[in-house]
CSV table of C-alpha atoms in Angstrom, one decimal:
chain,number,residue,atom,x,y,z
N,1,UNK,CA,-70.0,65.0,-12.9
N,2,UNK,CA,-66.4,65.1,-12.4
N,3,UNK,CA,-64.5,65.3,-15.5
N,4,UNK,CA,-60.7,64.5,-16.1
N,5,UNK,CA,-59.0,65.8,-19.5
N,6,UNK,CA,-55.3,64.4,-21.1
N,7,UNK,CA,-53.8,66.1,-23.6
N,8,UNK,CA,-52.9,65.4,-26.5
N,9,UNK,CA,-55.0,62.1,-27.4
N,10,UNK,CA,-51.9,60.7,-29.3
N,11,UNK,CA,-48.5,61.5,-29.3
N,12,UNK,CA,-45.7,60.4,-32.0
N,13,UNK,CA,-42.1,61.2,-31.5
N,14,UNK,CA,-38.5,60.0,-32.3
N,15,UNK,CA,-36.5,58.2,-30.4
N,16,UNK,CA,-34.3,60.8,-28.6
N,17,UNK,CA,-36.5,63.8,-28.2
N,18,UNK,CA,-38.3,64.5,-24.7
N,19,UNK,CA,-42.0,65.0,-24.3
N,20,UNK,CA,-44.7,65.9,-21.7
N,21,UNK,CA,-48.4,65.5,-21.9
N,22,UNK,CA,-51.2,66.7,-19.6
N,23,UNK,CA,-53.9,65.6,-16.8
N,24,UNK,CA,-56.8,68.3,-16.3
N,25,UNK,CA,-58.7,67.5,-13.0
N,26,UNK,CA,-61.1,69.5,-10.9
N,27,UNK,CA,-59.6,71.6,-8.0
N,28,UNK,CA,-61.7,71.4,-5.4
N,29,UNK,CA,-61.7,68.3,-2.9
N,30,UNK,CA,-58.3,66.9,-4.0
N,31,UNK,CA,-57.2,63.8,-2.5
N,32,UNK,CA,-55.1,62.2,-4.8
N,33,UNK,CA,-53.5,61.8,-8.6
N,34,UNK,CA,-52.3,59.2,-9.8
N,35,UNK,CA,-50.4,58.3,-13.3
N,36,UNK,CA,-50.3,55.0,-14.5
N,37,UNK,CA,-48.6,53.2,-17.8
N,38,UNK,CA,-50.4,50.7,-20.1
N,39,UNK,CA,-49.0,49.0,-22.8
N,40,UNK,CA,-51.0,46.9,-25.2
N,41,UNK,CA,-52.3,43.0,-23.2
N,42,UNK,CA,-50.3,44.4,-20.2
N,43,UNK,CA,-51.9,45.4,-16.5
N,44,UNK,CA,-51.5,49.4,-15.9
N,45,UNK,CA,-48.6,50.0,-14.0
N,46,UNK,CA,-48.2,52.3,-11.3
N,47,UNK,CA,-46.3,55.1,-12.2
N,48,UNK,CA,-46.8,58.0,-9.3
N,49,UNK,CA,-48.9,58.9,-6.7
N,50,UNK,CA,-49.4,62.4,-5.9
N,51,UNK,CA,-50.8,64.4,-3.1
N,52,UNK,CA,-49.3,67.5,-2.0
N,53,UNK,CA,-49.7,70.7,-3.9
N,54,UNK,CA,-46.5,70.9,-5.9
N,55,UNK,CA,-45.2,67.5,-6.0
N,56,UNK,CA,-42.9,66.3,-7.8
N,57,UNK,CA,-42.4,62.5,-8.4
N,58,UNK,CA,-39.1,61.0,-10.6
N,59,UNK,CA,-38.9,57.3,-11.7
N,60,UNK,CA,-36.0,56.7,-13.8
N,61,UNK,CA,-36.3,59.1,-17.1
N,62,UNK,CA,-40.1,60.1,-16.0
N,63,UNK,CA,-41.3,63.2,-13.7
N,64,UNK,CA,-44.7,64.0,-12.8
N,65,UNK,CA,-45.9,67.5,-11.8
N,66,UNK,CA,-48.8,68.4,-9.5
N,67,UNK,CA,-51.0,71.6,-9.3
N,68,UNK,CA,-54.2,71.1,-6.7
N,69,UNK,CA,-54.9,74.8,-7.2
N,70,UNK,CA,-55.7,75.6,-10.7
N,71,UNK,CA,-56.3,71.6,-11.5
N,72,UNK,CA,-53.5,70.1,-13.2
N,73,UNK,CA,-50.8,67.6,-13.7
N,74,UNK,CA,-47.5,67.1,-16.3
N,75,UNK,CA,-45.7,63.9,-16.6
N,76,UNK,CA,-42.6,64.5,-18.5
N,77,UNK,CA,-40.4,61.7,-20.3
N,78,UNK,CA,-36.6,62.8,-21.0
N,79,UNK,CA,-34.6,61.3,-24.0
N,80,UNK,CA,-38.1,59.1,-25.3
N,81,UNK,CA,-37.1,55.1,-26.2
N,82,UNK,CA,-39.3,52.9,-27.9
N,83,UNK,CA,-39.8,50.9,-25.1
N,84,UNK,CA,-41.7,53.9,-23.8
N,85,UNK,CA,-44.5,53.5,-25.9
N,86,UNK,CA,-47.5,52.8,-24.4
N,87,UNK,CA,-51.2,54.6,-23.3
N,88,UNK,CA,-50.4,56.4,-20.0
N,89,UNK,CA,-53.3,57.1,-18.2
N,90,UNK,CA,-53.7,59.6,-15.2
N,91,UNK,CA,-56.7,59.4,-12.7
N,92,UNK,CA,-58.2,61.8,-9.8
N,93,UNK,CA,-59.4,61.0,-6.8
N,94,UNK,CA,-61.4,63.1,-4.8
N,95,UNK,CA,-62.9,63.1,-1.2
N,96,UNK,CA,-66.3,62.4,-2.0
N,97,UNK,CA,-65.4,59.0,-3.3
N,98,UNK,CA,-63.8,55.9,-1.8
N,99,UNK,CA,-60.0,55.8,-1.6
N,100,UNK,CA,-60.5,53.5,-4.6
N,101,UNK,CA,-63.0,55.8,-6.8
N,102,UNK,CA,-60.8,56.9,-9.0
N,103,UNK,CA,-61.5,59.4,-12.6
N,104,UNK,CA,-59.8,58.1,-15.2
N,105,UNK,CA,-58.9,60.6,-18.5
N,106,UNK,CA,-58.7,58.7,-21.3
N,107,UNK,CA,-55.1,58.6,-22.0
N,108,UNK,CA,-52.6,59.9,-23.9
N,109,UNK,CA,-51.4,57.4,-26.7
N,110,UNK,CA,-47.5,57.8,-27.1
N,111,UNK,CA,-45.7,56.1,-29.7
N,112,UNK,CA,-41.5,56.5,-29.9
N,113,UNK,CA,-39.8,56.0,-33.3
N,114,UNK,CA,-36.5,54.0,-33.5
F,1,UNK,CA,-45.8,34.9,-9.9
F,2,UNK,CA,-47.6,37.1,-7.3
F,3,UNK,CA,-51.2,39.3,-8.7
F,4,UNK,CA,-54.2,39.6,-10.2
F,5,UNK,CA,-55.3,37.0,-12.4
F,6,UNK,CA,-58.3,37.6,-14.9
F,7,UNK,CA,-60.4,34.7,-16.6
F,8,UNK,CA,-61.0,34.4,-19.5
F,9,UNK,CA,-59.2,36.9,-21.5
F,10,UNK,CA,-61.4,36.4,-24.3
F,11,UNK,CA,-65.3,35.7,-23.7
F,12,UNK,CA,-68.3,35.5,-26.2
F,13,UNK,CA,-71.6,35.7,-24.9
F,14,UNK,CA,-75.2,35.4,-27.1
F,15,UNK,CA,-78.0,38.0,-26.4
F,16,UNK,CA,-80.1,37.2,-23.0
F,17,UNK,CA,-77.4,35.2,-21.7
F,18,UNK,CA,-75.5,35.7,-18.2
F,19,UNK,CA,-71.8,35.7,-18.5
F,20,UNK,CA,-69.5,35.9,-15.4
F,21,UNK,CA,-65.7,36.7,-15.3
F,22,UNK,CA,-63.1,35.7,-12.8
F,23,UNK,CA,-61.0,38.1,-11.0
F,24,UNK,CA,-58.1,36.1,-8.2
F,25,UNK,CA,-55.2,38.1,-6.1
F,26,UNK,CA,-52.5,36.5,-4.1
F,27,UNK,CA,-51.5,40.0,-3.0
F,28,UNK,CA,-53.7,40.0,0.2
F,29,UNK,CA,-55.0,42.9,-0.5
F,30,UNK,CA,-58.7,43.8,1.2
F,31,UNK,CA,-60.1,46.0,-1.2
F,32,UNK,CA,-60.9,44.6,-5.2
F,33,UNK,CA,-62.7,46.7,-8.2
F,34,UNK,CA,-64.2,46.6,-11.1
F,35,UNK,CA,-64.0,48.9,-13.9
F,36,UNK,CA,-64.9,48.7,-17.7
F,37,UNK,CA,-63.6,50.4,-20.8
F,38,UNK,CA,-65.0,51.6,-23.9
F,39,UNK,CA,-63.3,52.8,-27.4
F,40,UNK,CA,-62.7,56.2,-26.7
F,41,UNK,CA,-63.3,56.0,-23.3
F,42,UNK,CA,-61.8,56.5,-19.4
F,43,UNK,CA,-62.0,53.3,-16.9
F,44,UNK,CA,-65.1,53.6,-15.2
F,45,UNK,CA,-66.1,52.1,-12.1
F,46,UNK,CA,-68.5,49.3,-11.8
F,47,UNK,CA,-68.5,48.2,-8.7
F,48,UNK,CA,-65.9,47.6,-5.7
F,49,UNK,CA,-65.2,45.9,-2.2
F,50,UNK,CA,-63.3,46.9,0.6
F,51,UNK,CA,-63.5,44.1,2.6
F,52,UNK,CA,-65.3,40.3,2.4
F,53,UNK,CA,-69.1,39.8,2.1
F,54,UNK,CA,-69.3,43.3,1.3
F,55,UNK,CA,-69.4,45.7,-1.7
F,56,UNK,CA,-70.6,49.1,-3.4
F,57,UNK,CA,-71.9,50.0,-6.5
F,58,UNK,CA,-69.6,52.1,-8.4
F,59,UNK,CA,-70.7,54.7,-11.2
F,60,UNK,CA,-72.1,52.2,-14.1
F,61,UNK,CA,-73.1,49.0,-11.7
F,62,UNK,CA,-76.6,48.5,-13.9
F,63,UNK,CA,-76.5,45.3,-15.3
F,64,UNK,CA,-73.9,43.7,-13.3
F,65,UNK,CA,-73.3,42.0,-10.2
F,66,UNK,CA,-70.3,40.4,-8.1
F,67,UNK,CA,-69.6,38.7,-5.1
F,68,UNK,CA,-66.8,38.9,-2.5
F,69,UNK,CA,-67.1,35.3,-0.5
F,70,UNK,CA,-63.4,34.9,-0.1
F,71,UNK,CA,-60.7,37.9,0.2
F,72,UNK,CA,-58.7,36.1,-3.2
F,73,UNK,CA,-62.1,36.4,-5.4
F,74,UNK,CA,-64.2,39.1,-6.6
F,75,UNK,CA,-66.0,37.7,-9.7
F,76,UNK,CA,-68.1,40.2,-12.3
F,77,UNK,CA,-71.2,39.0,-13.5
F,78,UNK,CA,-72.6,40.5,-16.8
F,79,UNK,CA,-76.3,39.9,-16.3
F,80,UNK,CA,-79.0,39.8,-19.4
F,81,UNK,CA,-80.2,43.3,-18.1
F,82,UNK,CA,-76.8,45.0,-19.2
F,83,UNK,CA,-77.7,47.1,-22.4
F,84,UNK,CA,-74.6,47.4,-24.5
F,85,UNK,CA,-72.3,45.0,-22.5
F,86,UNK,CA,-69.3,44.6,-25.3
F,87,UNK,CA,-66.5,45.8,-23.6
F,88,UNK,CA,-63.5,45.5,-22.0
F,89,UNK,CA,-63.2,44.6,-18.3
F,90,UNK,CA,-60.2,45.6,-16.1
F,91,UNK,CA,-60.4,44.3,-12.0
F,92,UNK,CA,-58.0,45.7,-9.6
F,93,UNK,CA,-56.7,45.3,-6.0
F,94,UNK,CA,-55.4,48.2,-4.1
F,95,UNK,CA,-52.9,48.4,-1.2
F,96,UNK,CA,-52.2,52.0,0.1
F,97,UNK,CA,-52.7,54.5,-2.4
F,98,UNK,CA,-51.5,52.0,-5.6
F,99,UNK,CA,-54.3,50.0,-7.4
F,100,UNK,CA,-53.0,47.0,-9.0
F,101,UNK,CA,-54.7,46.0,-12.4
F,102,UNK,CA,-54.9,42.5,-13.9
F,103,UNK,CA,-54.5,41.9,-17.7
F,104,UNK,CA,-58.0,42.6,-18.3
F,105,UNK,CA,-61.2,40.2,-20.3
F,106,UNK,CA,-62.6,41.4,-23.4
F,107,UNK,CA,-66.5,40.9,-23.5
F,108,UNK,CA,-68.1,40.6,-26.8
F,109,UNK,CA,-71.5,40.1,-27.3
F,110,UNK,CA,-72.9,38.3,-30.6
């Protein structure tokens, strides 16, 4: 059963500091990774999509990191608002399943301080 | 305003009883899934359609059913034979790589 871990489960900082959390996902039979945003009665948004062995993806004051090889992923926020609060979730996608099959983690929880 | 449109947000179904919620896209996009979330829990995948009058079960599809009659619709129902079906219930269309959610139905069951 393939397994994806985020790290930590919640996150609380103030407004100002920068943070980065963490996707675990296996290694083997990479296809894709993908980060998405969720805030409370909101769809997920699309954050990045990543497929190459040391991506890196940049949207604004976010950045996303990719490892294939040893299995994982860092999405970074610079300079945290409160506005930035929200669940972000990341998901892996392998080659065994459809392009659609994704492995969700169960999100990291961040929460910005005025 | 273009997406995916999920009915009804809110839905309270008795024991034994059927229930179906409504999943619409105006994105034109072919491929539509459906994935359920519980406290604690990832999204996992129930079941998902690549193309009309055709779909696959996903990882959890026990219980449930859909249809994909038209390219805009891909309705979920939660059928009497679903265990523990309080839950909520996130469909999605995809185009590319980029699945696009809708706002999601919370299933309670009383």
């Amino acid at each position: 059963i393939l397994n994806v871990e985020q790290s930590p489960q919640s996150l609380h900082v103030q407004e100002g500091d920068s943070t980065n959390f963490t996707c675990s996902f296996p290694s083997s039979n990479f296809y894709a990774l993908h980060w998405y945003r969720w805030e409370t009665a909101k769809s997920p948004e699309a954050l990045f999509v990543m497929t190459l062995n040391g991506d890196e993806k940049k949207k604004g004051r976010i950045s996303a990191t990719l490892n294939t090889k040893e299995g994982y992923s860092y999405l970074y926020i610079k300079g945290s608002q409160p506005e930035d609060s929200a669940t972000y979730l990341c998901a892996f996608n392998d080659y065994g399943g459809s392009q659609g099959n994704l492995i969700f983690g169960k999100g990291t929880k961040l929460s910005v301080k005025p | 305003d273009g997406g995916i449109t999920q009915s009804p947000k809110y839905l309270f179904r008795k024991e034994g009883q059927n229930v179906t919620l409504s999943c619409e896209q105006n994105l034109n996009h072919d491929a539509m899934y459906w994935y359920r979330q519980d406290p604690g829990q990832g999204l996992r995948l129930i079941y998902y359609s690549q193309i009309v009058n055709d779909f696959q079960k996903g990882d959890i599809a026990e219980g449930y059913s859909v249809s994909r009659e038209k390219k805009e619709s891909f309705p979920l129902t939660v059928t009497s034979a679903q265990k523990n079906p309080t839950a909520f219930y996130l469909c999605a269309a995809q185009t590319g790589n980029t699945i696009y959610f809708g706002e999601g139905s919370w299933l309670t069951v009383v």
